[in-house]
Short mmCIF file of C-alpha atoms in Angstrom, two decimals:
data_model
loop_
_atom_site.label_atom_id
_atom_site.label_comp_id
_atom_site.label_asym_id
_atom_site.label_seq_id
_atom_site.Cartn_x
_atom_site.Cartn_y
_atom_site.Cartn_z
CA MET A 171 210.94 -55.77 -50.11
CA SER A 172 212.34 -52.78 -50.11
CA VAL A 173 211.65 -50.26 -46.98
CA TRP A 174 209.98 -47.34 -49.04
CA SER A 175 207.79 -50.01 -50.74
CA ILE A 176 206.74 -51.16 -47.13
CA ILE A 177 206.01 -47.50 -46.25
CA GLY A 178 204.29 -46.69 -50.00
CA LEU A 179 201.89 -50.25 -49.10
CA ILE A 180 201.16 -48.73 -45.70
CA VAL A 181 200.12 -45.35 -46.55
CA GLY A 182 198.25 -46.74 -49.49
CA ILE A 183 196.10 -48.93 -47.17
CA GLY A 184 195.82 -46.08 -44.84
CA PHE A 185 194.25 -43.80 -47.24
CA PHE A 186 191.56 -46.09 -48.78
CA VAL A 187 190.75 -47.08 -45.18
CA ILE A 188 190.24 -43.22 -44.11
CA SER A 189 188.30 -42.73 -47.82
CA ALA A 190 186.08 -45.73 -46.65
CA PHE A 191 185.53 -44.26 -43.80
CA ALA A 192 184.94 -41.06 -44.88
CA ALA A 193 182.24 -42.54 -47.41
CA TYR A 194 180.68 -44.36 -44.49
CA SER A 195 180.32 -41.37 -42.07
CA ASN A 196 179.23 -39.25 -45.47
CA VAL A 197 176.42 -42.08 -46.33
CA LEU A 198 175.31 -42.39 -42.74
CA ASP A 199 175.11 -38.11 -43.24
CA MET A 200 172.60 -38.39 -46.47
CA ARG A 201 170.75 -41.02 -44.98
CA ASP A 202 170.09 -39.14 -41.77
CA ASN A 203 168.99 -36.00 -43.80
CA GLN A 204 167.02 -38.21 -46.05
CA ALA A 205 165.10 -39.85 -43.10
CA ARG A 206 164.60 -36.10 -41.60
CA ILE A 207 163.06 -35.10 -44.57
CA THR A 208 160.69 -38.47 -44.82
CA LYS A 209 159.54 -37.36 -40.94
CA THR A 210 159.01 -33.41 -42.66
CA HIS A 211 156.58 -34.75 -44.93
CA GLN A 212 154.82 -37.17 -42.68
CA VAL A 213 154.57 -34.26 -40.34
CA LEU A 214 152.62 -32.15 -42.91
CA THR A 215 150.28 -34.74 -43.44
CA GLY A 216 149.82 -35.42 -40.06
CA ILE A 217 148.72 -31.78 -40.10
CA ASP A 218 146.80 -31.53 -42.95
CA ASP A 219 145.14 -34.93 -41.66
CA LEU A 220 144.29 -33.16 -38.17
CA LEU A 221 143.39 -29.54 -40.09
CA ALA A 222 140.63 -31.72 -42.00
CA SER A 223 139.52 -34.08 -38.90
CA ALA A 224 139.02 -30.93 -36.96
CA LEU A 225 136.81 -29.17 -39.82
CA ASP A 226 135.02 -32.50 -40.26
CA THR A 227 134.14 -31.83 -36.14
CA GLU A 228 132.51 -28.24 -37.15
CA THR A 229 131.14 -29.56 -40.14
CA GLY A 230 129.06 -32.52 -37.98
CA GLU A 231 128.36 -29.96 -34.95
CA ARG A 232 127.10 -27.49 -37.17
CA GLY A 233 124.63 -30.09 -39.17
CA TYR A 234 123.54 -31.49 -35.72
CA LEU A 235 122.70 -27.99 -34.52
CA LEU A 236 120.95 -26.79 -37.64
CA THR A 237 118.70 -29.98 -37.95
CA GLY A 238 118.86 -31.98 -34.81
CA GLU A 239 119.17 -35.40 -37.46
CA THR A 240 121.96 -37.53 -35.56
CA ALA A 241 123.16 -38.45 -38.47
CA TYR A 242 125.40 -35.32 -38.57
CA LEU A 243 126.99 -36.50 -35.35
CA GLU A 244 128.83 -39.53 -37.16
CA PRO A 245 130.79 -37.30 -39.02
CA TYR A 246 131.37 -35.81 -35.75
CA PHE A 247 132.64 -38.35 -33.49
CA SER A 248 134.49 -39.25 -35.76
CA GLY A 249 136.08 -36.03 -36.52
CA VAL A 250 136.88 -36.29 -32.88
CA ALA A 251 138.94 -39.41 -32.52
CA SER A 252 140.75 -38.32 -35.67
CA ALA A 253 141.63 -35.61 -34.72
CA ARG A 254 142.66 -36.71 -31.04
CA LYS A 255 144.81 -39.76 -32.95
CA SER A 256 146.43 -37.08 -35.56
CA LEU A 257 147.39 -35.05 -32.56
CA SER A 258 148.65 -37.97 -30.82
CA ARG A 259 150.88 -38.89 -33.71
CA LEU A 260 152.37 -35.65 -34.12
CA ARG A 261 153.97 -35.31 -30.84
CA ALA A 262 155.48 -38.51 -31.55
CA LEU A 263 156.82 -37.51 -34.79
CA VAL A 264 157.99 -34.09 -33.21
CA GLN A 265 159.56 -35.47 -30.33
CA ASP A 266 163.55 -34.30 -31.42
CA SER A 267 161.73 -31.09 -31.46
CA PRO A 268 161.64 -28.71 -29.09
CA VAL A 269 159.96 -25.97 -31.04
CA GLN A 270 157.44 -28.16 -32.57
CA LEU A 271 156.65 -30.02 -29.17
CA ALA A 272 155.90 -26.53 -27.81
CA ASN A 273 153.36 -26.11 -30.32
CA VAL A 274 152.09 -29.32 -30.04
CA ASP A 275 151.33 -28.42 -26.41
CA THR A 276 149.22 -25.36 -27.58
CA LEU A 277 147.52 -27.26 -30.50
CA GLN A 278 146.46 -29.75 -27.52
CA GLY A 279 144.91 -26.84 -25.47
CA ALA A 280 143.08 -25.08 -28.61
CA LEU A 281 142.16 -28.39 -29.89
CA GLU A 282 140.91 -29.65 -26.64
CA GLU A 283 138.57 -26.30 -26.02
CA LYS A 284 136.94 -26.36 -29.52
CA LEU A 285 135.92 -30.12 -28.67
CA ARG A 286 135.02 -28.92 -25.24
CA LEU A 287 133.06 -26.01 -26.76
CA SER A 288 131.38 -28.25 -29.44
CA GLU A 289 130.15 -30.95 -27.32
CA ASN A 290 128.40 -28.64 -24.64
CA ALA A 291 126.66 -26.98 -27.78
CA ILE A 292 125.45 -30.43 -29.03
CA GLN A 293 124.39 -31.06 -25.32
CA VAL A 294 122.40 -27.75 -25.67
CA ARG A 295 121.29 -28.70 -28.70
CA ARG A 296 119.67 -32.07 -27.28
CA GLU A 297 118.26 -30.61 -24.33
CA GLN A 298 117.27 -27.15 -25.20
CA GLY A 299 116.50 -26.90 -28.68
CA VAL A 300 118.25 -25.16 -31.64
CA ALA A 301 117.52 -21.76 -30.69
CA ARG A 302 119.35 -22.05 -27.31
CA ALA A 303 122.20 -23.50 -29.12
CA ILE A 304 122.51 -21.26 -31.99
CA ALA A 305 122.47 -18.63 -29.26
CA LEU A 306 125.33 -20.39 -27.39
CA THR A 307 127.31 -20.77 -30.86
CA SER A 308 127.03 -16.79 -31.42
CA SER A 309 129.66 -16.00 -28.63
CA ASN A 310 132.33 -16.59 -31.47
CA ARG A 311 134.21 -18.65 -29.15
CA GLY A 312 134.16 -21.63 -31.28
CA LYS A 313 135.57 -19.57 -33.75
CA MET A 314 138.10 -18.80 -31.50
CA ALA A 315 139.36 -21.94 -30.81
CA MET A 316 138.86 -22.84 -34.26
CA ASP A 317 141.23 -19.80 -35.40
CA ALA A 318 143.48 -20.98 -32.56
CA ILE A 319 143.78 -24.47 -33.96
CA ARG A 320 144.66 -23.21 -37.67
CA THR A 321 147.35 -20.42 -36.34
CA GLU A 322 148.73 -23.34 -34.75
CA LEU A 323 149.05 -25.37 -37.41
CA SER A 324 150.07 -22.77 -39.68
CA GLN A 325 153.28 -22.27 -37.37
CA MET A 326 153.58 -25.97 -37.14
CA THR A 327 153.94 -26.43 -40.82
CA THR A 328 156.01 -23.16 -41.65
CA GLU A 329 158.77 -24.77 -39.10
CA GLU A 330 158.74 -27.91 -40.64
CA LEU A 331 158.90 -26.10 -44.32
CA ARG A 332 161.95 -24.20 -43.07
CA GLU A 333 163.62 -27.77 -41.33
CA ARG A 334 162.87 -29.57 -44.67
CA GLN A 335 164.53 -26.65 -46.55
CA VAL A 336 167.66 -26.89 -44.03
CA ARG A 337 167.87 -30.74 -44.64
CA VAL A 338 167.08 -30.78 -48.35
CA GLU A 339 170.31 -27.93 -48.67
CA GLN A 340 172.90 -30.07 -46.13
CA LEU A 341 171.23 -33.12 -48.28
CA ALA A 342 172.70 -31.35 -51.62
CA ALA A 343 175.36 -30.13 -49.41
CA ALA A 344 176.38 -34.06 -48.55
CA SER A 345 176.07 -34.85 -52.33
CA ARG A 346 178.43 -32.73 -53.46
CA THR A 347 180.71 -34.05 -50.68
CA ALA A 348 180.18 -37.06 -52.04
CA ILE A 349 180.90 -36.67 -55.29
CA ILE A 350 183.67 -34.73 -55.35
CA SER A 351 184.98 -36.55 -52.11
CA ALA A 352 185.03 -40.09 -55.18
CA ILE A 353 186.69 -38.10 -57.58
CA VAL A 354 189.51 -37.01 -54.79
CA THR A 355 189.56 -40.02 -53.65
CA SER A 356 189.59 -42.34 -57.23
CA LEU A 357 192.36 -39.49 -58.39
CA ILE A 358 194.58 -39.87 -54.87
CA GLY A 359 194.22 -43.52 -55.65
CA ALA A 360 195.11 -44.12 -58.88
CA ALA A 361 198.50 -41.38 -57.61
CA LEU A 362 199.29 -43.93 -54.80
CA THR A 363 198.68 -47.07 -57.09
CA LEU A 364 201.05 -45.45 -59.46
CA PHE A 365 203.61 -44.87 -57.15
CA ILE A 366 203.26 -48.22 -55.48
CA PHE A 367 203.61 -50.10 -58.44
CA LEU A 368 206.82 -47.74 -59.70
CA LEU A 369 208.00 -49.09 -56.08
CA LEU A 370 207.28 -52.36 -56.63
CA VAL A 371 208.94 -51.81 -60.27
CA ARG A 372 212.26 -50.42 -58.80
CA THR A 373 212.27 -53.14 -56.03
CA ALA A 374 211.92 -55.75 -58.66
CA ARG A 375 214.49 -54.03 -60.88
CA THR A 376 216.96 -54.15 -57.55
CA ARG A 377 216.30 -57.39 -56.96
CA GLN A 378 216.71 -58.82 -60.31
CA ARG A 379 219.90 -56.62 -60.43
CA GLN A 380 221.23 -58.18 -57.29
CA GLN A 381 220.44 -61.70 -58.37
CA TRP A 382 222.06 -60.68 -61.81
CA LEU A 383 225.36 -59.72 -59.92
CA GLN A 384 225.04 -62.51 -57.99
CA SER A 385 225.19 -64.72 -60.75
CA ALA A 386 227.57 -63.09 -62.67
CA GLN A 387 230.44 -63.46 -59.58
CA VAL A 388 229.45 -67.14 -59.99
CA GLY A 389 230.00 -66.92 -63.43
CA LEU A 390 233.10 -65.06 -63.25
CA SER A 391 234.48 -67.35 -60.80
CA GLU A 392 234.14 -70.43 -62.72
CA ALA A 393 235.76 -68.76 -65.64
CA MET A 394 238.65 -68.02 -63.83
CA ARG A 395 239.02 -71.42 -62.05
CA GLY A 396 241.80 -73.82 -62.78
CA GLU A 397 245.60 -73.16 -64.12
CA LYS A 398 245.92 -70.55 -66.61
CA THR A 399 248.48 -68.09 -68.39
CA VAL A 400 247.59 -64.41 -68.47
CA PRO A 401 246.30 -64.58 -71.65
CA GLN A 402 244.24 -67.41 -71.38
CA LEU A 403 242.73 -65.81 -67.87
CA ALA A 404 241.81 -62.28 -69.56
CA SER A 405 240.36 -63.98 -72.35
CA ALA A 406 237.95 -66.14 -70.79
CA ILE A 407 237.29 -63.03 -68.18
CA LEU A 408 236.39 -60.95 -71.45
CA SER A 409 234.63 -63.80 -73.36
CA PHE A 410 232.32 -64.40 -69.91
CA LEU A 411 232.08 -60.06 -69.84
CA SER A 412 230.54 -59.95 -73.24
CA ASP A 413 228.20 -62.90 -72.57
CA ALA A 414 226.92 -61.53 -69.44
CA THR A 415 227.12 -57.92 -71.04
CA HIS A 416 225.99 -59.06 -74.68
CA ALA A 417 228.85 -56.45 -75.86
CA SER A 418 229.70 -57.02 -79.34
CA ALA A 419 233.99 -55.92 -78.78
CA GLY A 420 235.83 -55.18 -75.96
CA ALA A 421 239.17 -54.93 -74.65
CA LEU A 422 240.62 -56.01 -71.58
CA PHE A 423 244.02 -54.48 -69.49
CA LYS A 424 245.98 -55.81 -66.87
CA GLY A 425 247.12 -52.93 -64.77
CA GLU A 426 250.81 -53.30 -62.90
CA ARG A 427 252.88 -50.70 -61.56
CA GLY A 428 251.14 -47.49 -62.62
CA THR A 429 250.63 -49.16 -66.28
CA PHE A 430 248.02 -50.89 -68.17
CA THR A 431 248.79 -53.03 -70.73
CA ARG A 432 246.61 -55.06 -73.15
CA VAL A 433 246.10 -58.72 -71.96
CA ALA A 434 242.94 -59.47 -74.34
CA MET A 435 240.61 -58.14 -76.86
CA PHE A 436 237.99 -59.14 -79.04
CA GLY A 437 235.52 -57.75 -81.75
CA VAL A 438 237.79 -54.58 -82.78
CA PRO A 439 238.91 -54.28 -86.29
CA ASP A 440 242.64 -54.49 -87.21
CA GLU A 441 242.72 -50.80 -88.30
CA ALA A 442 241.03 -49.72 -84.69
CA GLN A 443 243.84 -47.67 -82.75
CA VAL A 444 243.16 -49.45 -79.76
CA PRO A 445 246.45 -48.97 -77.42
CA GLN A 446 248.89 -51.67 -75.86
CA ASN A 447 249.24 -49.87 -72.89
CA PHE A 448 248.48 -46.70 -70.85
CA THR A 449 249.15 -44.76 -67.59
CA PRO A 450 246.61 -43.37 -65.79
CA ASP A 451 247.31 -39.53 -67.08
CA GLN A 452 246.85 -40.51 -70.90
CA GLY A 453 243.79 -39.82 -72.55
CA LEU A 454 240.23 -41.38 -71.93
CA LEU A 455 241.39 -44.60 -71.21
CA GLY A 456 244.16 -43.41 -68.47
CA LYS A 457 240.98 -41.12 -67.19
CA VAL A 458 239.00 -44.03 -66.33
CA ALA A 459 241.03 -45.85 -64.56
CA SER A 460 242.52 -43.20 -62.35
CA GLN A 461 238.92 -42.11 -61.52
CA GLY A 462 237.42 -45.48 -61.36
CA LYS A 463 234.07 -44.24 -63.17
CA VAL A 464 232.32 -45.37 -66.11
CA SER A 465 232.47 -43.19 -68.64
CA ARG A 466 229.93 -43.60 -71.96
CA LEU A 467 230.78 -41.61 -75.00
CA SER A 468 228.24 -40.54 -77.85
CA ASP A 469 228.21 -39.46 -81.33
CA VAL A 470 231.79 -40.75 -81.74
CA PRO A 471 233.59 -40.34 -85.11
CA SER A 472 233.82 -43.27 -87.13
CA GLY A 473 236.32 -45.85 -86.59
CA TYR A 474 237.13 -44.79 -83.14
#
């Protein structure tokens, strides 16, 4: 294998390794963005759950304060447990976001204040009656705490929607990059494959030519072996060369003391004017003999 073939092979392998690494990295980015988008949906769901739980506690509290029926305390206590559970879940989901963690801390304070006021109102209703309990709730402290909860939940929702939009845009960009990368990789890969193929073909042809030359040298030596006169030797050489090169006609000249004399010829019609001898300064044959280079002629006259 030639040096260029080895270089081409190394370049091809290196390209595909780098392309595979880039594709793998892009896939990881897409997975990360997808996971973050999924987490955003979970946070939004948690926000809705917490608001629903807070409203359940408020509904249960009001029902009990107005009627004194303990049946209304069931949704209240269920809402309290659910609200605290939802808050804990939200905190776990936003651990990697300092902004949302701060919002959760503020939200927790507002929620605990609301639950404390509700618990106090229920206790007053149980111990001192409806009038005292309604008077206690008329201070709007409970409403202010609930408004604070809604405000914090709204801020968290806005932040999550902003984060989701960023992740969606990043995911779209990663998808476009993956498509473009796949197209470019395919085109470059095809070009490299073609280049390597051409190198291998060239190497194979070079090896084949070398093998042909070596075989021809051995065959020519065989053809020249033995005691032969000059015409016999020339005829043997010309016969071998015609077989080796698939020539249909040819002539062989022997150079001696600056003159080339024809010693063998085959396949040439008698009327063709092939010189018996020539010197290096005579015609095309002389030019070829003096330069030592192959000269190909095209569009030659009839009978030339």
